[in-house]
Every structure is written in C-alpha cells, then in structure tokens.
Coordinates of C-alpha atoms in Angstrom, one line a residue:
X1000 CA -41.8 -21.4 -12.7
X1001 CA -39.3 -24.2 -13.4
X1002 CA -35.7 -23.5 -14.3
X1003 CA -34.2 -26.3 -16.4
X1004 CA -30.5 -26.9 -16.8
X1005 CA -29.6 -29.4 -19.6
X1006 CA -26.2 -31.0 -20.2
X1007 CA -24.0 -29.0 -22.6
X1008 CA -23.5 -30.8 -25.9
X1009 CA -20.9 -28.6 -27.5
X1010 CA -17.6 -30.4 -28.1
X1011 CA -15.1 -29.9 -25.3
X1012 CA -17.6 -27.9 -23.1
X1013 CA -17.3 -28.9 -19.5
X1014 CA -19.2 -26.1 -17.8
X1015 CA -22.7 -26.3 -16.4
X1016 CA -25.2 -23.4 -16.2
X1017 CA -25.9 -23.7 -12.5
X1018 CA -24.3 -25.2 -9.4
X1019 CA -25.7 -26.6 -6.2
X1020 CA -25.0 -23.4 -4.1
X1021 CA -26.8 -21.3 -6.7
X1022 CA -29.7 -23.8 -6.8
X1023 CA -30.5 -22.9 -3.2
X1024 CA -30.5 -19.2 -4.0
X1025 CA -32.9 -19.7 -7.0
X1026 CA -35.3 -21.7 -4.8
X1027 CA -35.3 -18.8 -2.3
X1028 CA -36.5 -16.6 -5.2
X1029 CA -39.5 -18.8 -5.6
X1030 CA -38.4 -21.0 -8.5
X1031 CA -38.1 -24.8 -8.8
X1032 CA -35.0 -26.2 -10.5
X1033 CA -34.5 -29.3 -12.6
X1034 CA -31.1 -30.5 -13.8
X1035 CA -30.3 -33.1 -16.4
X1036 CA -28.6 -36.1 -15.0
X1037 CA -24.8 -35.8 -15.6
X1038 CA -25.0 -32.1 -16.5
X1039 CA -22.4 -31.2 -13.8
X1040 CA -20.2 -34.3 -13.9
X1041 CA -17.5 -32.7 -16.1
X1042 CA -17.3 -29.7 -13.6
X1043 CA -17.2 -32.1 -10.6
X1044 CA -20.8 -31.5 -9.5
X1045 CA -22.5 -34.8 -8.9
X1046 CA -26.3 -35.4 -9.3
X1047 CA -26.6 -36.0 -5.5
X1048 CA -25.2 -32.6 -4.7
X1049 CA -28.0 -31.1 -6.8
X1050 CA -30.6 -33.2 -5.1
X1051 CA -29.3 -32.2 -1.7
X1052 CA -29.6 -28.5 -2.7
X1053 CA -33.3 -29.0 -3.6
X1054 CA -33.1 -29.6 -7.4
X1055 CA -34.9 -32.3 -9.3
X1056 CA -32.7 -34.5 -11.5
X1057 CA -34.3 -35.6 -14.8
X1058 CA -32.8 -38.3 -17.0
X1059 CA -32.8 -36.6 -20.4
X1060 CA -32.5 -33.2 -22.1
X1061 CA -36.0 -33.8 -23.6
X1062 CA -37.4 -34.0 -20.1
X1063 CA -35.8 -30.6 -19.3
X1064 CA -37.0 -28.8 -22.4
X1065 CA -40.5 -30.3 -22.2
X1066 CA -41.1 -29.0 -18.7
X1067 CA -38.9 -25.9 -18.2
X1068 CA -40.3 -22.4 -18.3
X1069 CA -36.8 -21.0 -18.2
X1070 CA -33.7 -22.7 -19.7
X1071 CA -30.2 -21.9 -18.4
X1072 CA -27.5 -22.7 -20.9
X1073 CA -23.8 -21.9 -21.4
X1074 CA -23.2 -22.3 -25.1
X1075 CA -25.7 -21.3 -27.8
X1076 CA -28.2 -24.1 -28.4
X1077 CA -27.8 -26.5 -31.3
X1078 CA -30.5 -27.0 -33.9
X1079 CA -31.8 -30.1 -32.1
X1080 CA -32.0 -28.1 -28.8
X1081 CA -33.8 -25.2 -30.5
X1082 CA -36.4 -27.7 -31.9
X1083 CA -37.1 -29.0 -28.3
X1084 CA -37.7 -25.5 -26.8
X1085 CA -41.3 -25.1 -25.7
X1086 CA -43.2 -22.1 -27.1
X1087 CA -43.5 -19.3 -24.6
X1088 CA -40.4 -20.4 -22.6
X1089 CA -37.4 -18.3 -21.9
X1090 CA -33.8 -19.1 -22.8
X1091 CA -30.8 -17.5 -21.0
X1092 CA -27.2 -18.1 -22.1
X1093 CA -24.5 -17.1 -24.6
X1094 CA -26.1 -16.5 -28.0
X1095 CA -23.8 -14.0 -30.0
X1096 CA -26.7 -12.7 -32.1
X1097 CA -24.4 -10.8 -34.5
X1098 CA -22.4 -13.9 -35.4
X1099 CA -25.5 -16.2 -35.5
X1100 CA -28.3 -14.7 -37.6
X1101 CA -29.6 -18.2 -38.6
X1102 CA -29.9 -19.2 -35.0
X1103 CA -31.8 -16.0 -34.2
X1104 CA -34.3 -16.8 -36.9
X1105 CA -34.7 -20.4 -35.6
X1106 CA -35.3 -19.2 -32.1
X1107 CA -37.8 -16.5 -33.2
X1108 CA -39.7 -19.2 -35.1
X1109 CA -40.1 -21.1 -31.8
X1110 CA -41.9 -18.1 -30.2
X1111 CA -39.6 -18.0 -27.3
X1112 CA -38.0 -15.2 -25.3
X1113 CA -34.2 -15.1 -25.5
X1114 CA -31.8 -13.3 -23.1
X1115 CA -28.2 -13.2 -24.5
X1116 CA -25.8 -12.9 -21.6
X1117 CA -23.2 -11.7 -24.1
X1118 CA -25.4 -8.7 -25.0
X1119 CA -25.5 -7.2 -21.5
X1120 CA -24.8 -3.4 -21.7
X1121 CA -21.5 -3.6 -19.7
X1122 CA -21.2 0.2 -19.4
X1123 CA -24.0 0.1 -16.8
X1124 CA -22.4 0.0 -13.3
X1125 CA -25.3 -2.1 -11.9
X1126 CA -24.8 -4.7 -14.7
X1127 CA -21.4 -5.7 -13.4
X1128 CA -22.9 -8.4 -11.1
X1129 CA -24.5 -10.0 -14.2
X1130 CA -21.4 -9.6 -16.5
X1131 CA -20.6 -13.2 -17.5
X1132 CA -18.2 -12.0 -20.2
X1133 CA -16.0 -10.4 -17.6
X1134 CA -16.2 -13.5 -15.3
X1135 CA -15.2 -15.8 -18.1
X1136 CA -12.5 -13.5 -19.5
X1137 CA -10.8 -13.4 -16.1
X1138 CA -10.7 -17.2 -15.9
X1139 CA -9.4 -17.5 -19.5
X1140 CA -6.6 -15.0 -18.8
X1141 CA -5.5 -16.9 -15.7
X1142 CA -5.6 -20.2 -17.5
X1143 CA -3.6 -18.8 -20.5
X1144 CA -0.7 -18.2 -18.2
X1145 CA -1.0 -21.7 -16.7
X1146 CA -0.9 -23.2 -20.2
X1147 CA 2.1 -21.1 -21.1
X1148 CA 3.9 -22.2 -18.0
X1149 CA 3.1 -25.8 -18.8
X1150 CA 4.5 -25.5 -22.3
X1151 CA 7.5 -23.3 -21.3
X1152 CA 10.7 -25.2 -20.5
X1153 CA 11.9 -23.0 -17.7
X1154 CA 10.9 -21.3 -14.5
X1155 CA 8.9 -18.1 -14.6
X1156 CA 10.8 -16.5 -11.7
X1157 CA 14.5 -15.8 -11.5
X1158 CA 16.6 -17.8 -9.1
X1159 CA 20.1 -18.0 -7.8
X1160 CA 21.1 -21.6 -7.1
X1161 CA 24.3 -23.5 -6.5
X1162 CA 24.1 -24.6 -10.2
X1163 CA 24.0 -21.1 -11.4
X1164 CA 21.7 -18.0 -11.9
X1165 CA 18.3 -18.4 -13.6
X1166 CA 16.9 -15.4 -15.4
X1167 CA 13.2 -14.7 -15.0
X1168 CA 11.0 -15.3 -18.0
X1169 CA 9.9 -12.3 -20.1
X1170 CA 6.2 -12.3 -20.8
X1171 CA 4.5 -9.9 -23.3
X1172 CA 0.7 -9.6 -23.2
X1173 CA -1.0 -8.0 -26.2
X1174 CA -4.3 -6.5 -25.0
X1175 CA -5.0 -5.4 -21.4
X1176 CA -8.7 -6.0 -21.2
X1177 CA -10.1 -8.2 -18.4
X1178 CA -8.4 -11.3 -19.8
X1179 CA -5.1 -9.5 -20.3
X1180 CA -5.2 -8.0 -16.8
X1181 CA -5.8 -11.4 -15.3
X1182 CA -2.9 -12.8 -17.3
X1183 CA -0.7 -9.9 -16.2
X1184 CA -1.4 -10.4 -12.5
X1185 CA -0.9 -14.2 -12.8
X1186 CA 2.4 -14.0 -14.6
X1187 CA 3.7 -11.3 -12.3
X1188 CA 2.8 -13.3 -9.3
X1189 CA 4.7 -16.2 -10.8
X1190 CA 7.8 -14.0 -10.9
X1191 CA 8.0 -13.2 -14.6
X1192 CA 9.0 -9.8 -16.1
X1193 CA 5.7 -8.7 -17.6
X1194 CA 5.1 -6.2 -20.3
X1195 CA 1.8 -5.4 -21.9
X1196 CA 0.3 -3.2 -24.5
X1197 CA -3.2 -2.0 -25.3
X1198 CA -4.7 0.6 -27.7
X1199 CA -6.5 2.2 -24.8
X1200 CA -4.0 4.4 -23.0
X1201 CA -6.2 4.6 -19.9
X1202 CA -5.3 1.0 -18.9
X1203 CA -1.6 1.8 -18.4
X1204 CA -2.1 2.5 -14.7
X1205 CA -4.0 -0.8 -14.3
X1206 CA -1.1 -2.7 -15.9
X1207 CA 1.4 -1.0 -13.6
X1208 CA -0.7 -1.7 -10.5
X1209 CA -0.6 -5.4 -11.3
X1210 CA 3.1 -5.5 -11.6
X1211 CA 3.5 -5.1 -15.3
X1212 CA 5.2 -2.5 -17.5
X1213 CA 3.1 -0.7 -20.1
X1214 CA 4.7 -0.6 -23.5
X1215 CA 3.4 2.4 -25.5
X1216 CA 3.1 2.5 -29.3
X1217 CA 4.9 5.5 -30.7
X1218 CA 1.8 6.9 -32.3
X1219 CA -1.0 9.0 -30.8
X1220 CA -4.5 7.7 -31.3
X1221 CA -7.4 7.0 -28.9
X1222 CA -8.3 3.3 -29.0
X1223 CA -11.4 3.0 -26.7
X1224 CA -14.4 1.4 -28.2
X1225 CA -17.8 0.5 -26.8
X1226 CA -18.6 -2.0 -24.1
X1227 CA -15.1 -2.3 -22.8
X1228 CA -13.6 -3.4 -26.1
X1229 CA -11.0 -1.6 -28.3
X1230 CA -11.9 -0.1 -31.6
X1231 CA -10.4 -0.7 -35.0
X1232 CA -7.3 1.6 -35.3
X1233 CA -6.0 3.5 -38.3
X1234 CA -3.3 2.1 -40.6
X1235 CA -0.7 4.5 -39.3
X1236 CA -1.3 3.2 -35.8
X1237 CA -1.3 -0.4 -36.9
X1238 CA 2.1 0.0 -38.6
X1239 CA 3.6 1.5 -35.5
X1240 CA 2.1 -1.3 -33.5
X1241 CA 3.5 -4.0 -35.7
X1242 CA 7.0 -2.5 -35.3
X1243 CA 6.6 -2.6 -31.5
X1244 CA 5.3 -6.2 -31.6
X1245 CA 8.2 -7.2 -33.8
X1246 CA 10.7 -5.8 -31.2
X1247 CA 8.8 -7.5 -28.3
X1248 CA 8.7 -10.8 -30.1
X1249 CA 12.5 -10.9 -30.4
X1250 CA 12.9 -10.2 -26.6
X1251 CA 10.0 -12.2 -25.1
X1252 CA 9.9 -15.8 -24.0
X1253 CA 6.1 -15.9 -23.8
X1254 CA 3.5 -13.9 -25.8
X1255 CA -0.2 -14.0 -24.8
X1256 CA -2.6 -12.3 -27.2
X1257 CA -6.1 -11.3 -26.2
X1258 CA -7.2 -8.9 -28.9
X1259 CA -10.9 -9.2 -30.0
X1260 CA -13.3 -6.8 -31.7
X1261 CA -17.0 -7.6 -31.4
X1262 CA -18.5 -9.0 -34.6
X1263 CA -15.2 -9.1 -36.5
X1264 CA -12.5 -11.7 -37.0
X1265 CA -9.6 -11.4 -34.5
X1266 CA -6.9 -8.9 -35.7
X1267 CA -3.6 -10.4 -36.8
X1268 CA -1.0 -9.1 -34.5
X1269 CA 1.8 -11.7 -34.6
X1270 CA 3.1 -12.4 -38.1
X1271 CA 4.9 -15.5 -39.2
X1272 CA 8.1 -13.5 -39.5
X1273 CA 7.7 -12.4 -35.8
X1274 CA 7.3 -16.0 -34.8
X1275 CA 10.4 -17.0 -36.7
X1276 CA 12.4 -14.2 -34.9
X1277 CA 11.5 -15.6 -31.4
X1278 CA 13.9 -17.8 -29.4
X1279 CA 13.5 -21.5 -29.8
X1280 CA 11.4 -22.9 -26.9
X1281 CA 9.3 -19.7 -26.7
X1282 CA 5.5 -20.0 -26.3
X1283 CA 2.6 -18.1 -27.8
X1284 CA -0.9 -18.5 -26.2
X1285 CA -3.5 -17.1 -28.7
X1286 CA -6.6 -16.5 -26.7
X1287 CA -8.5 -15.3 -29.8
X1288 CA -8.3 -18.8 -31.4
X1289 CA -12.0 -19.2 -31.6
X1290 CA -12.3 -16.0 -33.8
X1291 CA -9.4 -17.0 -36.1
X1292 CA -6.5 -16.1 -33.8
X1293 CA -4.2 -13.1 -33.4
X1294 CA -1.2 -15.0 -34.7
X1295 CA -1.0 -16.0 -38.4
X1296 CA 0.2 -19.5 -37.5
X1297 CA -2.4 -20.3 -34.9
X1298 CA -4.4 -23.5 -35.4
X1299 CA -7.7 -23.0 -33.5
X1300 CA -8.2 -25.7 -30.9
X1301 CA -4.7 -27.1 -31.1
X1302 CA -1.2 -26.5 -29.8
X1303 CA 1.4 -26.6 -32.7
X1304 CA 5.1 -26.0 -33.0
X1305 CA 6.3 -23.6 -35.7
X1306 CA 10.0 -22.5 -36.1
X1307 CA 10.7 -24.0 -32.6
X1308 CA 7.9 -21.9 -31.0
X1309 CA 4.9 -23.6 -29.4
X1310 CA 1.7 -21.8 -30.5
X1311 CA -1.3 -22.7 -28.3
X1312 CA -4.7 -21.9 -29.9
X1313 CA -7.0 -23.7 -27.4
X1314 CA -10.6 -22.5 -27.7
X1315 CA -11.7 -24.1 -24.3
X1316 CA -9.5 -22.2 -21.9
X1317 CA -12.5 -21.5 -19.6
X1318 CA -13.7 -25.1 -19.7
X1319 CA -10.2 -26.2 -18.4
X1320 CA -11.2 -24.6 -15.1
X1321 CA -14.8 -25.9 -15.3
X1322 CA -15.7 -25.9 -11.7
X1323 CA -14.6 -22.3 -11.1
X1324 CA -16.1 -21.1 -14.4
X1325 CA -19.4 -22.9 -13.7
X1326 CA -19.6 -21.3 -10.2
X1327 CA -19.0 -17.8 -11.5
X1328 CA -21.3 -18.2 -14.5
X1329 CA -24.1 -19.6 -12.3
X1330 CA -23.8 -16.6 -10.0
X1331 CA -24.1 -14.3 -13.0
X1332 CA -27.3 -16.0 -14.1
X1333 CA -28.7 -15.9 -10.6
X1334 CA -28.1 -12.2 -10.6
X1335 CA -30.0 -11.9 -13.9
X1336 CA -32.8 -13.9 -12.4
X1337 CA -32.9 -11.5 -9.4
X1338 CA -33.4 -8.6 -11.8
X1339 CA -36.2 -10.5 -13.7
X1340 CA -37.9 -11.5 -10.5
X1341 CA -37.7 -8.6 -8.1
X1342 CA -40.9 -9.8 -6.3
X1343 CA -39.3 -13.1 -5.4
X1344 CA -42.4 -15.0 -6.2
X1345 CA -40.9 -17.4 -8.8
X1346 CA -42.3 -15.4 -11.8
X1347 CA -40.1 -13.4 -14.2
X1348 CA -40.9 -10.1 -15.7
X1349 CA -38.9 -9.2 -18.8
X1350 CA -39.2 -5.4 -18.4
X1351 CA -38.2 -3.7 -21.6
X1352 CA -38.1 -0.4 -19.8
X1353 CA -35.1 -1.6 -17.8
X1354 CA -31.9 -0.7 -19.7
X1355 CA -30.0 -3.8 -18.5
X1356 CA -32.9 -6.2 -19.3
X1357 CA -33.6 -4.5 -22.6
X1358 CA -30.0 -4.9 -23.7
X1359 CA -30.0 -8.6 -22.7
X1360 CA -33.3 -9.4 -24.5
X1361 CA -32.6 -10.2 -28.2
X1362 CA -35.9 -12.0 -28.8
X1363 CA -39.2 -11.2 -27.0
X1364 CA -42.0 -13.8 -27.5
X1365 CA -40.8 -14.6 -31.0
X1366 CA -40.0 -11.1 -32.1
X1367 CA -36.4 -10.2 -32.7
X1368 CA -35.5 -7.2 -30.6
X1369 CA -31.8 -7.1 -31.4
X1370 CA -29.9 -4.8 -31.7
X1371 CA -31.3 -2.7 -28.8
X1372 CA -31.7 1.0 -29.0
X1373 CA -29.0 3.3 -27.6
X1374 CA -29.0 3.5 -23.8
X1375 CA -31.0 6.3 -22.4
X1376 CA -28.8 9.2 -21.4
X1377 CA -29.3 10.8 -18.1
X1378 CA -31.3 14.1 -18.7
X1379 CA -29.5 17.0 -17.2
X1380 CA -31.5 19.4 -15.1
X1381 CA -32.4 22.5 -17.1
X1382 CA -30.2 25.4 -16.3
X1383 CA -32.0 28.2 -14.3
X1384 CA -32.8 31.2 -16.3
X1385 CA -30.2 33.9 -16.0
X1386 CA -31.2 36.5 -13.4
X1387 CA -31.7 40.0 -14.8
X1388 CA -28.7 42.2 -14.2
X1389 CA -29.0 44.3 -11.1
X1390 CA -29.6 48.0 -11.6
X1391 CA -26.6 50.2 -11.3
X1392 CA -25.9 51.1 -7.7
X1393 CA -27.9 48.1 -6.4
X1394 CA -25.8 45.2 -5.2
X1395 CA -22.5 43.9 -6.4
X1396 CA -22.7 42.5 -9.8
X1397 CA -25.3 40.1 -11.2
X1398 CA -25.7 36.3 -11.3
X1399 CA -22.4 34.5 -11.4
X1400 CA -20.3 37.3 -12.7
X1401 CA -17.0 37.8 -10.8
X1402 CA -16.9 40.4 -8.1
X1403 CA -15.6 43.8 -9.2
X1404 CA -12.4 45.2 -7.7
X1405 CA -14.4 47.8 -5.8
X1406 CA -16.7 45.2 -4.3
X1407 CA -13.8 42.9 -3.4
X1408 CA -12.0 45.8 -1.6
X1409 CA -15.2 46.6 0.3
X1410 CA -15.5 43.0 1.5
X1411 CA -11.9 42.8 2.6
X1412 CA -12.3 46.2 4.3
X1413 CA -15.3 45.0 6.3
X1414 CA -13.5 41.8 7.2
X1415 CA -10.5 43.8 8.4
X1416 CA -12.6 46.1 10.6
X1417 CA -14.3 43.0 12.1
X1418 CA -11.0 41.4 13.0
X1419 CA -9.7 44.7 14.4
X1420 CA -12.7 45.0 16.7
X1421 CA -12.1 41.3 17.8
X1422 CA -8.5 42.2 18.5
X1423 CA -9.3 45.3 20.5
X1424 CA -12.1 43.9 22.7
X1425 CA -11.8 40.1 22.8
X1426 CA -9.7 38.5 25.5
X1427 CA -6.1 37.6 24.5
X1428 CA -6.8 33.9 25.1
X1429 CA -9.8 34.0 22.7
X1430 CA -7.8 35.8 20.0
X1431 CA -5.0 33.2 20.1
X1432 CA -7.5 30.3 19.8
X1433 CA -9.5 32.1 17.1
X1434 CA -6.3 32.7 15.1
X1435 CA -5.3 29.0 15.3
X1436 CA -8.9 28.0 14.3
X1437 CA -8.9 30.2 11.2
X1438 CA -5.4 29.0 10.1
X1439 CA -6.4 25.4 10.8
X1440 CA -9.5 25.8 8.6
X1441 CA -7.5 27.4 5.8
X1442 CA -4.7 24.8 5.9
X1443 CA -7.1 21.9 6.2
X1444 CA -9.1 23.1 3.2
X1445 CA -5.9 23.6 1.1
X1446 CA -4.6 20.2 2.0
X1447 CA -7.7 18.3 1.1
X1448 CA -8.3 20.4 -2.1
X1449 CA -4.8 19.6 -3.5
X1450 CA -5.0 15.8 -2.8
X1451 CA -6.1 13.3 -5.4
X1452 CA -9.7 12.2 -4.6
X1453 CA -8.6 8.6 -4.5
X1454 CA -6.4 9.4 -1.5
X1455 CA -9.1 11.2 0.5
X1456 CA -9.9 8.2 2.6
X1457 CA -6.3 7.4 3.8
X1458 CA -5.8 11.2 4.3
X1459 CA -8.9 11.5 6.5
X1460 CA -8.0 8.3 8.5
X1461 CA -4.5 9.5 9.3
X1462 CA -5.8 12.9 10.1
X1463 CA -8.3 11.3 12.4
X1464 CA -5.4 9.4 14.1
X1465 CA -3.3 12.5 14.6
X1466 CA -6.3 14.3 16.0
X1467 CA -6.2 11.8 18.8
X1468 CA -3.6 14.0 20.5
X1469 CA -6.5 15.0 22.7
X1470 CA -5.5 11.9 24.6
X1471 CA -3.1 14.2 26.4
X1472 CA -6.0 15.9 28.1
X1473 CA -7.2 12.6 29.4
X1474 CA -3.7 11.7 30.6
X1475 CA -3.5 15.0 32.5
X1476 CA -6.7 14.0 34.3
X1477 CA -5.5 10.5 35.1
X1478 CA -2.1 11.8 36.3
X1479 CA -2.5 15.5 37.3
X1480 CA 0.7 17.6 37.5
X1481 CA 2.4 18.1 40.9
X1482 CA 2.0 21.4 42.7
X1483 CA 4.9 23.4 44.3
X1484 CA 4.9 21.1 47.3
X1485 CA 5.2 18.0 45.2
X1486 CA 1.7 16.8 45.8
X1487 CA -1.0 16.1 43.2
X1488 CA -4.7 16.7 43.5
X1489 CA -6.5 13.3 43.3
X1490 CA -9.2 13.6 40.6
X1491 CA -12.9 12.9 41.3
X1492 CA -13.6 9.2 40.6
X1493 CA -16.2 10.1 37.9
X1494 CA -13.6 12.3 36.1
X1495 CA -11.0 9.6 36.5
X1496 CA -13.4 7.0 34.9
X1497 CA -14.3 9.3 32.1
X1498 CA -10.6 10.0 31.4
X1499 CA -9.7 6.3 31.3
X1500 CA -12.6 5.7 29.0
X1501 CA -11.5 8.6 26.7
X1502 CA -8.0 7.1 26.6
X1503 CA -9.4 3.8 25.5
X1504 CA -11.4 5.4 22.7
X1505 CA -8.6 7.6 21.5
X1506 CA -6.3 4.7 21.4
X1507 CA -8.6 2.8 19.1
X1508 CA -9.0 5.9 17.0
X1509 CA -5.3 6.5 16.8
X1510 CA -4.2 2.9 15.9
X1511 CA -7.2 2.3 13.8
X1512 CA -6.6 5.5 11.8
X1513 CA -3.0 4.5 11.0
X1514 CA -4.1 0.9 10.2
X1515 CA -6.7 2.1 7.7
X1516 CA -4.3 4.5 6.1
X1517 CA -1.7 1.7 5.7
X1518 CA -4.2 -0.7 4.2
X1519 CA -5.6 1.9 1.8
X1520 CA -2.1 3.0 0.6
X1521 CA -1.2 -0.7 0.1
X1522 CA -3.9 -0.8 -2.7
X1523 CA -1.8 1.7 -4.7
X1524 CA 1.4 -0.3 -4.7
X1525 CA 2.3 -3.9 -5.5

C-alpha cells in the first residue's frame, strides 16, 4: 500500500505529516511512501532528504490523492482535498469530528475510512505512543513561554549586577495539563517565579516537581474530566476561581492560559478588568485563541496591546516549531501505522475490536462510526463462593473470618513451645544467629511496608549496597589476622583468587547501589 503525504494548505501551517527518518521506518513495515514536492520545505525537510530516505516525490497534491491508499495529513482536509480522496482510501490526521459535522458528512460521502488522531482514547496506557495531542500540547506550552519572553521587556531570572538588583519575573499559568506543565518547566528553567492553578487537585505534585507553586482555589470541588481534560465547574467554584485569578493578575508579570474543554468554546478566565489591573509591560499568552480564547480581549491569531498589556493570541504556536512538531507528529502516525499493520506486510487492518483503533476510527468505509462506544471495562474475576462455615469443634473459624481469641492464644502457645525447645536443645551459636534472622525479617518487612511504593527502588538499591558489608569476609581471606606469634597463615591461591573476585563484585554492588539511589531520589526533587 502507498502512503501519500500532501502539502498542508491551511493558512500558517508549516508542519508536514511525515519526515525522512520516519519514512525509513514506514518502508520497513512494508509500505511505499510518496510525498508532494515542497511538503516539508516550511519544516526544513527538503525533497532530496525524502528521496534519500526511500520516498517518491510527486509534483502535485492531485498525484498524491490519485495514487495513495493511505493519506497522512496534519490539519483536517479542505473541501477541495476531500473531493480528491479516492474511494476506499484511508485518511489519518486531525479531524475534530464534534466540531466539524459537515466535514464528516463530506468524508462519508467519499466512501473512505477516516482515523482521527484527536479521537484517540488517551486513557489507554498503550495509546500514549500514538498520542499526538500530548506531543503537540507539549510543544505549544514550550513555545508559549518563548513568545512571552520575546514580548516581555525584562529578564526572566533574577540577577544582581553592578547596575543594581533585577527581580525575577513572576509567571502565572492557568491550567496544568500537558501544555501547562511544559510551560511551567520552561519558565522555571529560565529562572522565573512560577505559579500555576488547575481544577484538578491531583496535578499539584506535578506542578511542584517542575519548580512551580500550586495556587489552590479556596473552594472544594473535583475537576477531573475525561481524556485528560478538566470538566465544567460549578458557579460557586468559578466565582472563587475568578477572585484568585484577579489577585494573580495584579501580581504577575506574565500570564499563560491553557484552559480548554472538548467540544466547547474556551472558558473566559481573564476579564478586561483583570487585564487593566496588570502592570504596564505585562504579557498574556492565550493558548486557547483558536477556540475563542481564555481572555476577553484576545484577538485570535494576533498579538495586541490593551491597557499597556501585550495579549498574544497566536493560533500557530506549534507551527512556530515546525521541524520539532513534524518529527513528533510523524512518529505518532508511524506508531498508529504499526498498530494497523502488525503483520509488517504493508497492508493495514482497521480492527474495530481493538479499543485504541476503534476510538480513532470515526468513519469506516463511508459509515460514520463516531462517537465510539464506551471503552470495555476489565471484567473482574468472579469471587469464589463462600466456604460453608466449619462445624463447631472442627478447625478455627471459617473462610476469611478473623481468628478467635482462643485460636490466637493456641497459635502463640505452640510458637512459644517451639522456641523454648530450640532454646533448650539448639547450640548457642545457632540460637544467636536464628534470633538475628527473625528480627531482620521482621524489621525488613516493617521498613518496606511503611515506605511509599515509589521509593521502593531507591530503598532496595541502598539496602543492596549496605548488604555489601560481606566484603569484610573477603578482606579477611585476602589479609588474614595475625596469630599470637605475629604470623599470618597464607591463604590457598584458589581462595585468594575467589576473595579478590568477591571484593570486585561487592565493590560494584556497593557503589552501584548508592549511585542508583542517588539518581532515583533526584527524580523527586528539582
């Protein structure tokens, strides 16, 4: 099958749906690839680089659509592009079916299969490699900070110079999704004081881990929605949120807004009064400009100045990093193709029994299949039938019922008798070692049980390092103690060799264990 990649025709779009490195991977899956001449120019991928990767370069979009079995696109197709799609072909790209019902009808009329990359069920862990929304959101969050720094008239980081002290910029980020977290990390790395807010309380730890401060709304309400988005909040919460935003607007130098709700206009978070209260020279980057904007004064696609504040409403933030964005997007489409062609024979299979593929598929052979049914929930194993209670006088309790006081006393009594017999008849050396063994098991169990699961790896690695105290035994063999006459018994050469080898291994174990622990713990701090 032939994968065709036409030039993107949307105004301001510089991305391309595949890149030379990914072309080679698609060919290994058994596909042939054709790219329209000039499709990658805006992203700095020349036609010759595609040819070198094994792709065919065709002169016009009509050539691509006439021959391609599968069409890779970034933006949703225009009416002219839909008209050129060949019946029975497959289109993969951003479609936004909820916002484009007319486009869906046009595509269905062409009897094509359409996979909307924006409809991927993001809650599936194995879908992460195909998640183009996350890839593009991370790029847009990074670029938003760069645009803010370009429009801002001062440094981000604080400095002390001969000419005086420079205060760090204060950045407030509304929304801590993928784009917001990318913006937080970028702004913090530039040295700014970063604060962020989100309706989902669970992202607070992520904000802090990236160097930001989470600003909580003084109102309790759960804000998690489906697919990684926030939900629409109650009026009481929104009022408390507006009061918090008004306070942050007075203090912040830069505000970056990222709030979006699928299928709805962007919520208005920053009012004209808040903009007026900001310091002259401040900057607002409204990343929701394409859906109307989070700021009342945003002009989609433009940067304007209102009340001395620069308001950036660019809708092409991702395209402003076209080469990086194209590379990540092309990788996402390659991963989708891998799922469609598991046999690696260059033929795709749109398996509607696969949850990920079913979610992506909005039109199947001309039939609209969007919205998809709810994801299949994992069926829990049936609980075993409760065992019949034991007859009185037979056994100790029944099923999972707690042990009675009498049974518990009996068990402890038997254990005490066993230990007493060990103490009476076992050698003293055995008893000492046995006692240490029991205590070590108990203490080890309690230590691991009371440690956060995320710290189990560093705990085990440092424990592993400490256990390398057995190196002392090898040292004794290498340099045995002196006897009363001041002489030392020379060890057998085999024993000496094994001792040296043991020393080498325990040294690696010891230093490696502490190194792993240090590296793991570094992940939990800035």
